Amino acid sequence: MRPDLVALSVCALTFASSCKSTRGGGAPTPDSKPAIAASTPPAKPADKERPGVFVPASFKAVSIWPEAYSGELLVTEVMPQGALVKEGDVIARIETRSIDEQIHQAELEARSAAIHQAGVVERNKIDDEAAASALALARASLERARRSLEGWTKHEVPFARRSDEIGKKYEDAGIDDQKDELAQLEKMYSADELVDATEEIVLKRARRRLGISDESRGLSVDRRQYNVEYDEAMQTEVKQEGVRTQEQNLDRLARGQGIDRRAREDALARSTDALAQQNLKLERLKRDRELLAIKAPRSGVLLHGKDKDYRPGRTPARYERGSQLSTRSDLFVVADPDSFAVAVDVPESMLKELRDGTEVAVQPVAMPDESGPGALHLESYPSAKGGSGDENGYEATVKLEHAIPGVLFGMRAKVKFAAATKVAAPGAAKAGP
């Protein structure tokens, strides 16, 4: 601004002030300042009033917690917001085509599991019978080998040696007989009963036969010695090895059958468990299908959405035909129609003036002439959604002392904290009268 204009403005203000003093009859009176202060309107305690929403004080939430179903939840029928329901009434129906397909598939799988389990049981019986038969055959073979070894060592070897002794006796007797015949011939020939030529022929034959018999007896002795030292020993070793082989075969068979038996038991246990799991899945799906007809858990007013949706700044759900629902989350609320409360969010800046149980006044926005008292219940920690600006917000609930006629759940309200007082510090001295 230019200096000449500033000077002009100051002169004008000075002139106006002097004129006013002159009209007032001299110097300004002390009442002039209060007049100026009274002309300024007092500041409204905007932070002493918060928006609220009428919510149910007593309710039961409705949700779907399926055990096995994992498909979509498509609404085909649903009762409207605010409908009066009785306990057990169907408040919504979910399309069942998807779960029916899953139930049908589960039935097929359960039937296949049952057939497979029955097959495992029958195969195990056959394998057990075959294993028992093979084990019995191996034991019989081992027993035969043992009996053969025992018969060989206890009977066959002694019999062979007795036979050798008898053969030796025959051979010795033959030799003795031939010696006797030769001696007799020599006596006869010495008596000159035959001609010399005949004597020579007969003696020659007798001596030759005696020599052959003697050699034959030596061969028999050597053969018997060989049989004792080698053939019998070899036969004994073969039979002993046969017994050891049968024992090893039986041991391997028993251990192998033990492994196979445990494998069959495991296969049977797995098959039994698979069948039980399939049957359990089928039962769960059938129970889940019953959940798709959503029923009221109590009598009261039906509200769409969860109770946290009925707070300031939030928009409750509205379901209709074709809506998609979610599992494991509150979908509906069935509220007591005669039990009201008010949900309100308190900024952090007001905590110093509030405490749990502070008395407040509640006024419906739609009915300015109606109001009711209540007590504030304040949460200890900030809400998840925070607050406005740089401060946190705290969720609070006002419990009304009595119902306000004409109020519906979800209607807006004004919560006034005019009666709130600052909490005194602990140990502070009381003021005198």
CSV table of N, CA, C and O in Angstrom, one decimal, residues 273-346:
chain,number,residue,atom,x,y,z
A,273,ASP,N,-7.6,-95.6,6.0
A,273,ASP,CA,-7.6,-94.2,6.3
A,273,ASP,C,-8.2,-93.3,5.1
A,273,ASP,O,-8.9,-92.4,5.3
A,274,ALA,N,-7.8,-93.7,3.9
A,274,ALA,CA,-8.3,-93.0,2.7
A,274,ALA,C,-9.8,-93.1,2.6
A,274,ALA,O,-10.5,-92.2,2.3
A,275,LEU,N,-10.3,-94.3,2.9
A,275,LEU,CA,-11.8,-94.6,2.9
A,275,LEU,C,-12.4,-93.7,4.0
A,275,LEU,O,-13.5,-93.1,3.7
A,276,ALA,N,-11.8,-93.7,5.2
A,276,ALA,CA,-12.4,-92.9,6.3
A,276,ALA,C,-12.4,-91.4,5.9
A,276,ALA,O,-13.4,-90.7,6.2
A,277,GLN,N,-11.3,-91.0,5.3
A,277,GLN,CA,-11.2,-89.6,4.9
A,277,GLN,C,-12.3,-89.2,3.9
A,277,GLN,O,-12.9,-88.1,3.9
A,278,GLN,N,-12.5,-90.1,2.9
A,278,GLN,CA,-13.5,-89.8,1.9
A,278,GLN,C,-14.9,-89.8,2.5
A,278,GLN,O,-15.7,-89.0,2.1
A,279,ASN,N,-15.2,-90.8,3.4
A,279,ASN,CA,-16.5,-90.8,4.0
A,279,ASN,C,-16.7,-89.5,4.9
A,279,ASN,O,-17.7,-88.9,4.9
A,280,LEU,N,-15.6,-89.1,5.6
A,280,LEU,CA,-15.7,-87.9,6.4
A,280,LEU,C,-15.9,-86.7,5.5
A,280,LEU,O,-16.7,-85.8,5.9
A,281,LYS,N,-15.2,-86.6,4.4
A,281,LYS,CA,-15.4,-85.5,3.5
A,281,LYS,C,-16.8,-85.4,3.0
A,281,LYS,O,-17.4,-84.4,2.9
A,282,LEU,N,-17.4,-86.6,2.6
A,282,LEU,CA,-18.7,-86.7,2.2
A,282,LEU,C,-19.7,-86.2,3.2
A,282,LEU,O,-20.6,-85.4,3.0
A,283,GLU,N,-19.5,-86.7,4.5
A,283,GLU,CA,-20.4,-86.2,5.6
A,283,GLU,C,-20.2,-84.7,5.8
A,283,GLU,O,-21.3,-84.0,6.1
A,284,ARG,N,-19.0,-84.2,5.7
A,284,ARG,CA,-18.9,-82.7,5.9
A,284,ARG,C,-19.5,-82.0,4.8
A,284,ARG,O,-20.2,-80.9,5.1
A,285,LEU,N,-19.4,-82.4,3.6
A,285,LEU,CA,-20.1,-81.7,2.5
A,285,LEU,C,-21.6,-81.7,2.7
A,285,LEU,O,-22.3,-80.7,2.4
A,286,LYS,N,-22.1,-82.9,3.1
A,286,LYS,CA,-23.6,-82.9,3.4
A,286,LYS,C,-24.0,-82.0,4.5
A,286,LYS,O,-25.0,-81.3,4.4
A,287,ARG,N,-23.1,-81.9,5.5
A,287,ARG,CA,-23.4,-80.9,6.6
A,287,ARG,C,-23.3,-79.5,6.1
A,287,ARG,O,-24.1,-78.6,6.4
A,288,ASP,N,-22.3,-79.3,5.2
A,288,ASP,CA,-22.2,-77.9,4.6
A,288,ASP,C,-23.4,-77.5,3.8
A,288,ASP,O,-23.8,-76.4,3.7
A,289,ARG,N,-24.0,-78.5,3.1
A,289,ARG,CA,-25.1,-78.2,2.3
A,289,ARG,C,-26.3,-77.7,3.1
A,289,ARG,O,-27.1,-76.8,2.7
A,290,GLU,N,-26.4,-78.3,4.3
A,290,GLU,CA,-27.5,-77.8,5.2
A,290,GLU,C,-27.2,-76.4,5.7
A,290,GLU,O,-28.2,-75.6,5.9
A,291,LEU,N,-25.9,-75.9,5.7
A,291,LEU,CA,-25.6,-74.6,6.1
A,291,LEU,C,-26.1,-73.6,5.0
A,291,LEU,O,-26.2,-72.4,5.3
A,292,LEU,N,-26.2,-74.0,3.8
A,292,LEU,CA,-26.6,-73.1,2.7
A,292,LEU,C,-28.0,-72.6,2.8
A,292,LEU,O,-28.4,-71.7,2.1
A,293,ALA,N,-28.8,-73.2,3.7
A,293,ALA,CA,-30.1,-72.6,4.1
A,293,ALA,C,-29.9,-71.9,5.4
A,293,ALA,O,-30.0,-72.5,6.5
A,294,ILE,N,-29.5,-70.6,5.3
A,294,ILE,CA,-29.1,-69.9,6.5
A,294,ILE,C,-30.3,-69.6,7.4
A,294,ILE,O,-31.3,-69.0,6.9
A,295,LYS,N,-30.2,-70.0,8.7
A,295,LYS,CA,-31.4,-69.9,9.6
A,295,LYS,C,-31.0,-68.9,10.7
A,295,LYS,O,-29.9,-68.7,11.0
A,296,ALA,N,-32.1,-68.3,11.2
A,296,ALA,CA,-32.0,-67.3,12.2
A,296,ALA,C,-31.6,-68.0,13.6
A,296,ALA,O,-32.3,-68.9,13.9
A,297,PRO,N,-30.6,-67.6,14.3
A,297,PRO,CA,-30.3,-68.2,15.5
A,297,PRO,C,-31.2,-67.8,16.7
A,297,PRO,O,-31.1,-68.4,17.8
A,298,ARG,N,-31.9,-66.7,16.5
A,298,ARG,CA,-32.8,-66.2,17.5
A,298,ARG,C,-33.9,-65.4,16.9
A,298,ARG,O,-33.9,-65.2,15.7
A,299,SER,N,-34.9,-65.0,17.6
A,299,SER,CA,-36.0,-64.2,17.1
A,299,SER,C,-35.5,-62.7,17.3
A,299,SER,O,-34.8,-62.4,18.2
A,300,GLY,N,-35.9,-61.9,16.3
A,300,GLY,CA,-35.5,-60.5,16.4
A,300,GLY,C,-35.6,-59.8,15.0
A,300,GLY,O,-36.3,-60.3,14.1
A,301,VAL,N,-34.8,-58.7,14.9
A,301,VAL,CA,-34.8,-58.0,13.7
A,301,VAL,C,-33.6,-58.4,12.9
A,301,VAL,O,-32.4,-58.4,13.4
A,302,LEU,N,-33.8,-58.7,11.6
A,302,LEU,CA,-32.7,-59.1,10.7
A,302,LEU,C,-32.0,-57.9,10.1
A,302,LEU,O,-32.6,-57.0,9.5
A,303,LEU,N,-30.7,-57.8,10.3
A,303,LEU,CA,-29.8,-56.8,9.7
A,303,LEU,C,-28.8,-57.4,8.8
A,303,LEU,O,-28.1,-58.4,9.2
A,304,HIS,N,-28.6,-56.9,7.7
A,304,HIS,CA,-27.6,-57.3,6.8
A,304,HIS,C,-26.2,-56.8,7.2
A,304,HIS,O,-26.1,-55.7,7.6
A,305,GLY,N,-25.2,-57.7,7.0
A,305,GLY,CA,-23.9,-57.2,7.4
A,305,GLY,C,-23.5,-57.6,8.8
A,305,GLY,O,-24.3,-58.2,9.5
A,306,LYS,N,-22.3,-57.3,9.2
A,306,LYS,CA,-21.9,-57.5,10.6
A,306,LYS,C,-22.0,-56.3,11.5
A,306,LYS,O,-22.3,-55.2,11.0
A,307,ASP,N,-21.9,-56.5,12.8
A,307,ASP,CA,-22.2,-55.5,13.7
A,307,ASP,C,-21.3,-54.3,13.6
A,307,ASP,O,-21.6,-53.1,13.8
A,308,LYS,N,-20.0,-54.5,13.2
A,308,LYS,CA,-19.0,-53.5,13.0
A,308,LYS,C,-19.4,-52.5,11.8
A,308,LYS,O,-18.8,-51.4,11.8
A,309,ASP,N,-20.2,-53.0,10.9
A,309,ASP,CA,-20.6,-52.2,9.8
A,309,ASP,C,-21.6,-51.1,10.2
A,309,ASP,O,-21.7,-50.1,9.5
A,310,TYR,N,-22.2,-51.2,11.4
A,310,TYR,CA,-23.1,-50.2,11.9
A,310,TYR,C,-22.4,-49.2,12.8
A,310,TYR,O,-22.7,-49.2,14.0
A,311,ARG,N,-21.4,-48.5,12.3
A,311,ARG,CA,-20.7,-47.5,13.0
A,311,ARG,C,-20.6,-46.3,12.1
A,311,ARG,O,-20.7,-46.4,10.9
A,312,PRO,N,-20.3,-45.2,12.7
A,312,PRO,CA,-20.1,-43.9,11.9
A,312,PRO,C,-19.1,-44.1,10.8
A,312,PRO,O,-18.0,-44.7,11.1
A,313,GLY,N,-19.4,-43.6,9.6
A,313,GLY,CA,-18.5,-43.7,8.5
A,313,GLY,C,-18.5,-45.0,7.8
A,313,GLY,O,-17.7,-45.1,6.8
A,314,ARG,N,-19.2,-46.0,8.2
A,314,ARG,CA,-19.3,-47.2,7.5
A,314,ARG,C,-20.6,-47.5,6.8
A,314,ARG,O,-21.6,-46.9,7.3
A,315,THR,N,-20.6,-48.3,5.8
A,315,THR,CA,-21.8,-48.6,5.1
A,315,THR,C,-22.1,-50.1,5.2
A,315,THR,O,-21.4,-50.9,4.7
A,316,PRO,N,-23.2,-50.4,5.9
A,316,PRO,CA,-23.6,-51.9,6.0
A,316,PRO,C,-23.9,-52.5,4.7
A,316,PRO,O,-24.3,-51.8,3.7
A,317,ALA,N,-23.7,-53.8,4.6
A,317,ALA,CA,-24.0,-54.6,3.4
A,317,ALA,C,-25.5,-54.6,3.2
A,317,ALA,O,-26.3,-54.6,4.1
A,318,ARG,N,-25.9,-54.8,1.9
A,318,ARG,CA,-27.3,-55.0,1.5
A,318,ARG,C,-27.3,-56.2,0.5
A,318,ARG,O,-26.8,-56.1,-0.6
A,319,TYR,N,-27.8,-57.3,1.0
A,319,TYR,CA,-27.8,-58.5,0.1
A,319,TYR,C,-29.1,-58.6,-0.6
A,319,TYR,O,-30.2,-58.3,-0.1
A,320,GLU,N,-29.0,-59.1,-1.8
A,320,GLU,CA,-30.1,-59.4,-2.7
A,320,GLU,C,-29.8,-60.6,-3.5
A,320,GLU,O,-28.7,-61.2,-3.5
A,321,ARG,N,-30.8,-61.0,-4.3
A,321,ARG,CA,-30.6,-62.2,-5.2
A,321,ARG,C,-29.5,-61.9,-6.1
A,321,ARG,O,-29.4,-60.9,-6.8
A,322,GLY,N,-28.5,-62.9,-6.2
A,322,GLY,CA,-27.3,-62.7,-7.0
A,322,GLY,C,-26.1,-62.2,-6.3
A,322,GLY,O,-25.0,-62.2,-6.8
A,323,SER,N,-26.3,-61.8,-5.0
A,323,SER,CA,-25.1,-61.3,-4.2
A,323,SER,C,-24.2,-62.5,-3.9
A,323,SER,O,-24.6,-63.7,-3.8
A,324,GLN,N,-22.9,-62.2,-3.7
A,324,GLN,CA,-21.9,-63.2,-3.3
A,324,GLN,C,-21.6,-63.0,-1.9
A,324,GLN,O,-21.3,-61.9,-1.4
A,325,LEU,N,-21.7,-64.1,-1.1
A,325,LEU,CA,-21.3,-64.0,0.3
A,325,LEU,C,-20.0,-64.6,0.5
A,325,LEU,O,-19.4,-65.4,-0.3
A,326,SER,N,-19.4,-64.3,1.7
A,326,SER,CA,-18.1,-64.9,2.0
A,326,SER,C,-18.2,-65.8,3.2
A,326,SER,O,-19.1,-65.7,4.0
A,327,THR,N,-17.3,-66.7,3.3
A,327,THR,CA,-17.3,-67.7,4.4
A,327,THR,C,-16.5,-67.2,5.6
A,327,THR,O,-15.7,-66.3,5.4
A,328,ARG,N,-16.8,-67.7,6.7
A,328,ARG,CA,-16.0,-67.4,8.0
A,328,ARG,C,-16.0,-66.0,8.3
A,328,ARG,O,-15.0,-65.4,8.7
A,329,SER,N,-17.1,-65.3,8.0
A,329,SER,CA,-17.2,-63.9,8.3
A,329,SER,C,-18.7,-63.6,8.6
A,329,SER,O,-19.6,-64.3,8.0
A,330,ASP,N,-19.0,-62.7,9.6
A,330,ASP,CA,-20.4,-62.4,9.9
A,330,ASP,C,-21.1,-61.8,8.7
A,330,ASP,O,-20.6,-60.9,8.1
A,331,LEU,N,-22.2,-62.4,8.4
A,331,LEU,CA,-23.0,-62.0,7.2
A,331,LEU,C,-24.3,-61.2,7.6
A,331,LEU,O,-24.7,-60.3,7.0
A,332,PHE,N,-24.9,-61.7,8.7
A,332,PHE,CA,-26.1,-61.1,9.2
A,332,PHE,C,-26.1,-60.9,10.7
A,332,PHE,O,-25.2,-61.5,11.4
A,333,VAL,N,-27.0,-60.1,11.2
A,333,VAL,CA,-27.1,-59.9,12.6
A,333,VAL,C,-28.6,-59.9,12.9
A,333,VAL,O,-29.4,-59.3,12.3
A,334,VAL,N,-29.0,-60.8,13.9
A,334,VAL,CA,-30.4,-60.8,14.4
A,334,VAL,C,-30.4,-60.1,15.7
A,334,VAL,O,-29.8,-60.7,16.7
A,335,ALA,N,-31.0,-59.0,15.8
A,335,ALA,CA,-30.9,-58.1,17.0
A,335,ALA,C,-32.2,-58.2,17.8
A,335,ALA,O,-33.3,-58.4,17.2
A,336,ASP,N,-32.1,-57.9,19.1
A,336,ASP,CA,-33.2,-57.8,20.0
A,336,ASP,C,-33.9,-56.4,19.6
A,336,ASP,O,-33.3,-55.4,19.7
A,337,PRO,N,-35.2,-56.4,19.2
A,337,PRO,CA,-35.8,-55.1,18.8
A,337,PRO,C,-36.0,-54.1,19.9
A,337,PRO,O,-36.2,-53.0,19.6
A,338,ASP,N,-35.8,-54.6,21.1
A,338,ASP,CA,-36.1,-53.6,22.2
A,338,ASP,C,-34.8,-53.2,22.9
A,338,ASP,O,-34.8,-52.6,24.0
A,339,SER,N,-33.7,-53.6,22.4
A,339,SER,CA,-32.4,-53.3,23.0
A,339,SER,C,-31.5,-52.5,22.1
A,339,SER,O,-31.0,-53.0,21.0
A,340,PHE,N,-31.3,-51.2,22.4
A,340,PHE,CA,-30.6,-50.2,21.5
A,340,PHE,C,-29.4,-49.7,22.2
A,340,PHE,O,-29.3,-49.6,23.4
A,341,ALA,N,-28.4,-49.4,21.4
A,341,ALA,CA,-27.2,-48.7,21.8
A,341,ALA,C,-26.8,-47.7,20.7
A,341,ALA,O,-27.4,-47.7,19.6
A,342,VAL,N,-25.8,-46.9,21.0
A,342,VAL,CA,-25.3,-45.9,20.0
A,342,VAL,C,-23.8,-46.1,19.8
A,342,VAL,O,-23.1,-46.1,20.8
A,343,ALA,N,-23.4,-46.4,18.6
A,343,ALA,CA,-22.0,-46.5,18.3
A,343,ALA,C,-21.5,-45.1,17.9
A,343,ALA,O,-22.1,-44.4,17.1
A,344,VAL,N,-20.3,-44.7,18.5
A,344,VAL,CA,-19.8,-43.4,18.3
A,344,VAL,C,-18.2,-43.5,18.3
A,344,VAL,O,-17.7,-44.4,19.0
A,345,ASP,N,-17.6,-42.7,17.5
A,345,ASP,CA,-16.1,-42.6,17.5
A,345,ASP,C,-15.7,-41.4,18.2
A,345,ASP,O,-16.1,-40.3,17.9
A,346,VAL,N,-14.7,-41.5,19.1
A,346,VAL,CA,-14.2,-40.4,19.9
A,346,VAL,C,-12.8,-40.1,19.5
A,346,VAL,O,-11.9,-41.0,19.4
